[in-house]
XYZ file of C-alpha atoms in Angstrom:
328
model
C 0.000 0.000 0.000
C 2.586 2.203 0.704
C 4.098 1.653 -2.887
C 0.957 2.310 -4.127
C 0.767 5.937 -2.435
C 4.227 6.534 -3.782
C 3.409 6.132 -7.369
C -0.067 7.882 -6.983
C 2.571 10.705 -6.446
C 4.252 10.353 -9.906
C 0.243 10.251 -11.743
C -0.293 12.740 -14.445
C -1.211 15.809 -12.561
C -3.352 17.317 -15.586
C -5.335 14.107 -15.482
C -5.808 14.514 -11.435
C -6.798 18.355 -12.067
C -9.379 17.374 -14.298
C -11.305 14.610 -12.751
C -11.391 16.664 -9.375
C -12.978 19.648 -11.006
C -15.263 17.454 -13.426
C -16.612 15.594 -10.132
C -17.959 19.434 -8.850
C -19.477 19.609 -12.560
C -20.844 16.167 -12.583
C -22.505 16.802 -8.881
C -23.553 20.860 -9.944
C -25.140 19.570 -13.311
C -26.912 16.386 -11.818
C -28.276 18.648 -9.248
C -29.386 21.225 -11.678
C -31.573 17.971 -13.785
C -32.752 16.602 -11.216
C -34.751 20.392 -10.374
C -35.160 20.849 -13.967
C -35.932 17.728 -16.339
C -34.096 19.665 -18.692
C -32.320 16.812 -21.484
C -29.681 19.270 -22.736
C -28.578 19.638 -19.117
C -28.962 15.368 -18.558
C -26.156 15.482 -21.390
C -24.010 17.159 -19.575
C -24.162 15.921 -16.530
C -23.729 12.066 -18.180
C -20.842 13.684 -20.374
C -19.288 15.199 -16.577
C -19.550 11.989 -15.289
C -17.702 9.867 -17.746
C -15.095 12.542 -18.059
C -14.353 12.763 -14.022
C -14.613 8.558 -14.517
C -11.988 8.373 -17.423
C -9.741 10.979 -15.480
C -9.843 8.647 -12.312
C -8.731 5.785 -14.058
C -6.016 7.918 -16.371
C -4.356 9.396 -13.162
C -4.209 5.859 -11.628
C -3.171 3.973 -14.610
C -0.523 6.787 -15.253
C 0.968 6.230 -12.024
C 0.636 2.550 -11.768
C 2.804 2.718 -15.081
C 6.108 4.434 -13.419
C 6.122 1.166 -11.502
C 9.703 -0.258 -11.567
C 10.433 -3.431 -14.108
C 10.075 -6.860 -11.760
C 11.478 -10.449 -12.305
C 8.000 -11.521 -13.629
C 7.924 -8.470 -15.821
C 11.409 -6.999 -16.814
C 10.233 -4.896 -19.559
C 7.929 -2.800 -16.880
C 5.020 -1.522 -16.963
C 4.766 1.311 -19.673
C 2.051 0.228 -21.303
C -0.117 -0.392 -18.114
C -1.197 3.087 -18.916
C -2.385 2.486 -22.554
C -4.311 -0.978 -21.212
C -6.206 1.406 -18.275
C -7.061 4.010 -21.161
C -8.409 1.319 -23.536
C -11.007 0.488 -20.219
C -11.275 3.867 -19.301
C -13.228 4.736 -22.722
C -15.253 2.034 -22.545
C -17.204 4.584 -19.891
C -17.272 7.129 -22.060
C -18.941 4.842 -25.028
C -21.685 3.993 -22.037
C -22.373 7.515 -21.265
C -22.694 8.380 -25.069
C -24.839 6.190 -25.983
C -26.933 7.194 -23.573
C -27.079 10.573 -23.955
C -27.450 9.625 -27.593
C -31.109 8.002 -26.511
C -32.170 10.297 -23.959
C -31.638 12.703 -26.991
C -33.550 10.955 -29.531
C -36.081 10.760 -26.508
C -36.626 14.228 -27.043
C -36.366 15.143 -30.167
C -39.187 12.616 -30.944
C -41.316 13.295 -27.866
C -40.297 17.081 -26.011
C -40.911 17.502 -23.027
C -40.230 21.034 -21.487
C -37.824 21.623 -18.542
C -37.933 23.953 -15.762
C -35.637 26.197 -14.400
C -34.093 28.106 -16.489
C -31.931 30.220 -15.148
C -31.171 27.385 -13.030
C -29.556 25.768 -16.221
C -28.463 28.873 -17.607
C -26.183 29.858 -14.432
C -24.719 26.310 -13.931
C -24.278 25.612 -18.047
C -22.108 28.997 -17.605
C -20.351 28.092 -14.470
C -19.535 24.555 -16.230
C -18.242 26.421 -19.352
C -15.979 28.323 -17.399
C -14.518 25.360 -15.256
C -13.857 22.971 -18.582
C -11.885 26.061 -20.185
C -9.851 26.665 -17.305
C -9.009 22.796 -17.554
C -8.659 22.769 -21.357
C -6.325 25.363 -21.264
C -4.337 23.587 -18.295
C -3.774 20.942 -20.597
C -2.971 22.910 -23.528
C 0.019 24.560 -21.555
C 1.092 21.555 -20.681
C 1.140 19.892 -23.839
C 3.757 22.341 -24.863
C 5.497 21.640 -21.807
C 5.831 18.315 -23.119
C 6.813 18.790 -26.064
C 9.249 21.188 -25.043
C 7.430 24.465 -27.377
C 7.380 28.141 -25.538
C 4.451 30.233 -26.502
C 2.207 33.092 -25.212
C -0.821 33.452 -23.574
C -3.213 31.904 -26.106
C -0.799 28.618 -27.193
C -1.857 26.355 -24.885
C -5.356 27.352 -27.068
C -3.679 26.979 -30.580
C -0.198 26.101 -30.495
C -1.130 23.323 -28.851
C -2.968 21.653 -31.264
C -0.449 21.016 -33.803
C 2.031 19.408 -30.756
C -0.800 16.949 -29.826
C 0.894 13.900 -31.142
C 4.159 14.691 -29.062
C 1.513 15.083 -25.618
C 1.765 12.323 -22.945
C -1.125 9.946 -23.234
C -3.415 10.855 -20.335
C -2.481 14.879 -20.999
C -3.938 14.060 -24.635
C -6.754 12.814 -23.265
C -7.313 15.192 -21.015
C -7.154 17.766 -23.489
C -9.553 15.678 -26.183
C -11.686 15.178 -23.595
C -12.185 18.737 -21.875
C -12.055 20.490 -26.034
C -15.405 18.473 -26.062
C -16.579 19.052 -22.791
C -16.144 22.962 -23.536
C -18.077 23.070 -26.999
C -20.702 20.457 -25.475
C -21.461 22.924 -22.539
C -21.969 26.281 -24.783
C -23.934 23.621 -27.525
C -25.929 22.641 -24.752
C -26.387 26.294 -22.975
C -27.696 27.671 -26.520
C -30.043 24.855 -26.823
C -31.396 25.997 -23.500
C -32.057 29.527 -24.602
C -33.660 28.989 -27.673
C -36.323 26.200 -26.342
C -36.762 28.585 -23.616
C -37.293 31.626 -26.032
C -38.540 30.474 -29.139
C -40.430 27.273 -27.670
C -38.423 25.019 -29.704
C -38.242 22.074 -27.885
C -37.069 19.856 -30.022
C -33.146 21.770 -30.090
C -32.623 20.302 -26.451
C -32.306 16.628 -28.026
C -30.669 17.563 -31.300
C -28.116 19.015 -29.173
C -28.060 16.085 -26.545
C -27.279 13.729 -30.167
C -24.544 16.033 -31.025
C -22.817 15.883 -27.152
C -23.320 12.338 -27.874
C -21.781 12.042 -31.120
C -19.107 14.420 -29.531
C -17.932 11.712 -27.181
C -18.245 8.921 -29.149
C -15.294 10.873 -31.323
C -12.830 10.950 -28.430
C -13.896 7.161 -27.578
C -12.669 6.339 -31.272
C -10.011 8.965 -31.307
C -8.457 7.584 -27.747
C -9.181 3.905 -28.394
C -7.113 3.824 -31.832
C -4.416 5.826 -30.264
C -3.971 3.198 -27.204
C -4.401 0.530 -28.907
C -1.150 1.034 -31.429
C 0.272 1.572 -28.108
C -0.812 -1.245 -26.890
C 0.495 -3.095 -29.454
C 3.998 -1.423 -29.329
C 4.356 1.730 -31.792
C 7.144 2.979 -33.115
C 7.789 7.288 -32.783
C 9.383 8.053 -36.103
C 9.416 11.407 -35.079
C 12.300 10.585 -32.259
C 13.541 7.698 -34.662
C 14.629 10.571 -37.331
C 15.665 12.765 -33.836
C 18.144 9.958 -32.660
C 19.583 9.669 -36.014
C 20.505 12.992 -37.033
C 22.103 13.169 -33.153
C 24.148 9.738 -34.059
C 24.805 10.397 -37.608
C 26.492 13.446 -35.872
C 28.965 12.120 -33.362
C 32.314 12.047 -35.360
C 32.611 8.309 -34.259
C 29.611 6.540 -35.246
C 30.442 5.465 -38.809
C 26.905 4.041 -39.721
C 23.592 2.960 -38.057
C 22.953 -0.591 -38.717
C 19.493 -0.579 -36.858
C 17.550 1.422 -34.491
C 14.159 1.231 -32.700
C 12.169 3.743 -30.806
C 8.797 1.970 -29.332
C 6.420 3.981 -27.338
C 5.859 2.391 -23.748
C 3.033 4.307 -22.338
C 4.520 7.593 -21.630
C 7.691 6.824 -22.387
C 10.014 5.644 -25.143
C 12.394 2.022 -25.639
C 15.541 3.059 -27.713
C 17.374 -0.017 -29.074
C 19.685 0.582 -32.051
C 23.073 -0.934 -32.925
C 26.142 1.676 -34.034
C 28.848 0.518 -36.283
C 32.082 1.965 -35.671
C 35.948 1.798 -36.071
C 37.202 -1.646 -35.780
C 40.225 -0.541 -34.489
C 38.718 0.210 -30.922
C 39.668 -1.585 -27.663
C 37.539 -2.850 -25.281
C 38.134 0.546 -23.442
C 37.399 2.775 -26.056
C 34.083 1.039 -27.247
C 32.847 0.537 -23.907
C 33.285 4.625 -23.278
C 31.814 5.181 -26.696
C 28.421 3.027 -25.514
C 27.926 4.901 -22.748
C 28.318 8.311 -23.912
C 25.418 6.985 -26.560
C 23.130 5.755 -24.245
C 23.532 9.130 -22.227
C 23.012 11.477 -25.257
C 19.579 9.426 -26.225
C 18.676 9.192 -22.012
C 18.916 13.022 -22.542
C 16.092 13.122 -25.117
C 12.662 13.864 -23.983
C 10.453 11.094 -22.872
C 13.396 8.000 -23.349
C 13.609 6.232 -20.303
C 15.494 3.221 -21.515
C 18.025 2.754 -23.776
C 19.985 -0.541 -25.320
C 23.151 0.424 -27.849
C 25.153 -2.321 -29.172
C 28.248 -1.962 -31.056
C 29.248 -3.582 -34.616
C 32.351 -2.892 -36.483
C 32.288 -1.068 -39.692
C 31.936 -3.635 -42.808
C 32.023 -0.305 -45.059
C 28.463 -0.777 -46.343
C 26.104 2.400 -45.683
C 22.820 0.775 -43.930
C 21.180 3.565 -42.940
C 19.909 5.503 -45.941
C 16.649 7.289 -44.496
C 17.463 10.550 -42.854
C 14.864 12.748 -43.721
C 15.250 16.797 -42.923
C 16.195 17.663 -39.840
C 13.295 17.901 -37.379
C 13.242 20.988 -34.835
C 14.837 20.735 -31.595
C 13.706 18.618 -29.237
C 13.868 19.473 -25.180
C 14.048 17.265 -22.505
C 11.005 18.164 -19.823
């Protein structure tokens, strides 16, 4: 237990942020339905609930991940994280599809809700809260992938470093970009039944939240699931290339491997390299190497193995040079 405490202390604190603040938005909407009836505001509060769910299980499976390699499994426990994320969206597929229904519900058959300003004041309050944790997670996916930017990149730079964003800060970022857009769909479906008598918009836009979440279930479930598997970041592959292909005494790269292991990254590769070395000299050269890749962001294990030069060029693939990449 006390292990388990320790690594709870390593869990992605994004992921922790946002399943603490959804839980006051799950409670705040459900209390608002149950006054009101309103369906718009039953999205919501079934869209609150899977999100604080899936956050739970991300900042638990994140931590559970850090867990040190054992004799039963020496390779560790990366991808414990991508396993716990593959579960965790499961919820969210539950709580879509029935939002989904409970939409249709009205749509076909309206019903009108009470409280209004109830609804209004709490749909706003909700809005508020999910930006503040959106853009939490947009800072620090470019804290993760090492970009500086000002006040509004964590709400635009951000997007284009998604791919390079830990797991469960992706998700947390997917997950609260919906949550945002699904609050002020769902607060503008409130206004016009309520002024125009149009009923029906409170279950189109219940179907759209629906369809909304259903999107990150696919987008997260494909992305774990190649992670799962074991997926290879050609991104740092090209990265560790250029920054071997530059030491003056690698000659050639005969292979190298960079698999993703939840949120971190397996370096193998094998470096060809003067013959003429002694057992000194090549043992120095392997560990200077392994530090240089250790230094790169993310790699937490690395395995270089040494070959001597046979003359023949091997590695023919190095595309332009990517930008700079900073350890976090």
């Amino acid at each position: 237990m006390k292990e388990f405490f320790g690594l709870l202390k390593k869990g992605n604190k994004p992921s922790l942020t946002a399943a603490i603040i959804n839980t006051f938005i799950a409670i705040m909407k459900g209390v608002a339905f149950f006054f009101t009836g309103n369906v718009a505001m039953f999205a919501e509060t079934m869209h609150s609930i899977g999100d604080a769910a899936n956050q739970y299980f991300v900042f638990i499976g994140s931590a559970l991940s850090k867990k040190a390699p054992t004799k039963r499994f020496p390779n560790g426990f990366g991808r414990l994280l991508n396993i716990v994320l593959l579960g965790a969206v499961l919820i969210v597929g539950v709580m879509a599809y029935e939002t989904i229904i409970e939409g249709w519900h009205q749509l076909t058959d309206p019903v009108e809700a009470e409280g209004f300003i109830i609804s209004v004041v709490v749909l706003s309050i909700a809005i508020l809260l999910e930006f503040f944790v959106l853009y939490k997670a947009g800072k620090e996916i470019l804290h993760e992938a090492g970009v500086e930017g000002g006040a509004m990149a964590p709400l635009t730079t951000s997007f284009a470093h998604l791919n390079r964003a830990k797991p469960a800060t992706k998700l947390v970022f997917l997950e609260d970009l919906v949550a945002t857009a699904g609050g002020i769909l769902a607060l503008i479906a409130v206004l016009i039944a309520h002024y125009t008598g149009f009923l029906e918009v409170e279950g189109a836009a219940s179907i759209a939240i629906g369809l909304m979440m259903l999107y990150v279930v696919g987008k997260v479930f494909m992305d774990n699931a190649r992670g799962a598997i074991g997926e290879t970041d050609e991104q740092m592959v090209n990265h560790i290339a250029h920054l071997l292909s530059d030491h003056p005494d690698v000659r050639d790269i005969r292979e190298l491997e960079v698999v993703k292991e939840g949120e971190f990254l397996h370096v193998e590769t094998k470096i060809e390299v003067d013959p003429h070395l002694n057992i000194v000299q090549a043992d120095a050269l392997q560990e200077r190497l392994a530090e240089i890749i250790l230094s790169q962001p993310s790699v937490d294990d690395v395995i270089v193995s040494l070959d001597a030069d046979d003359g023949e060029t091997h590695w023919k693939h190095l595309s332009k040079r990517p930008e700079q990449l900073h350890k976090n």
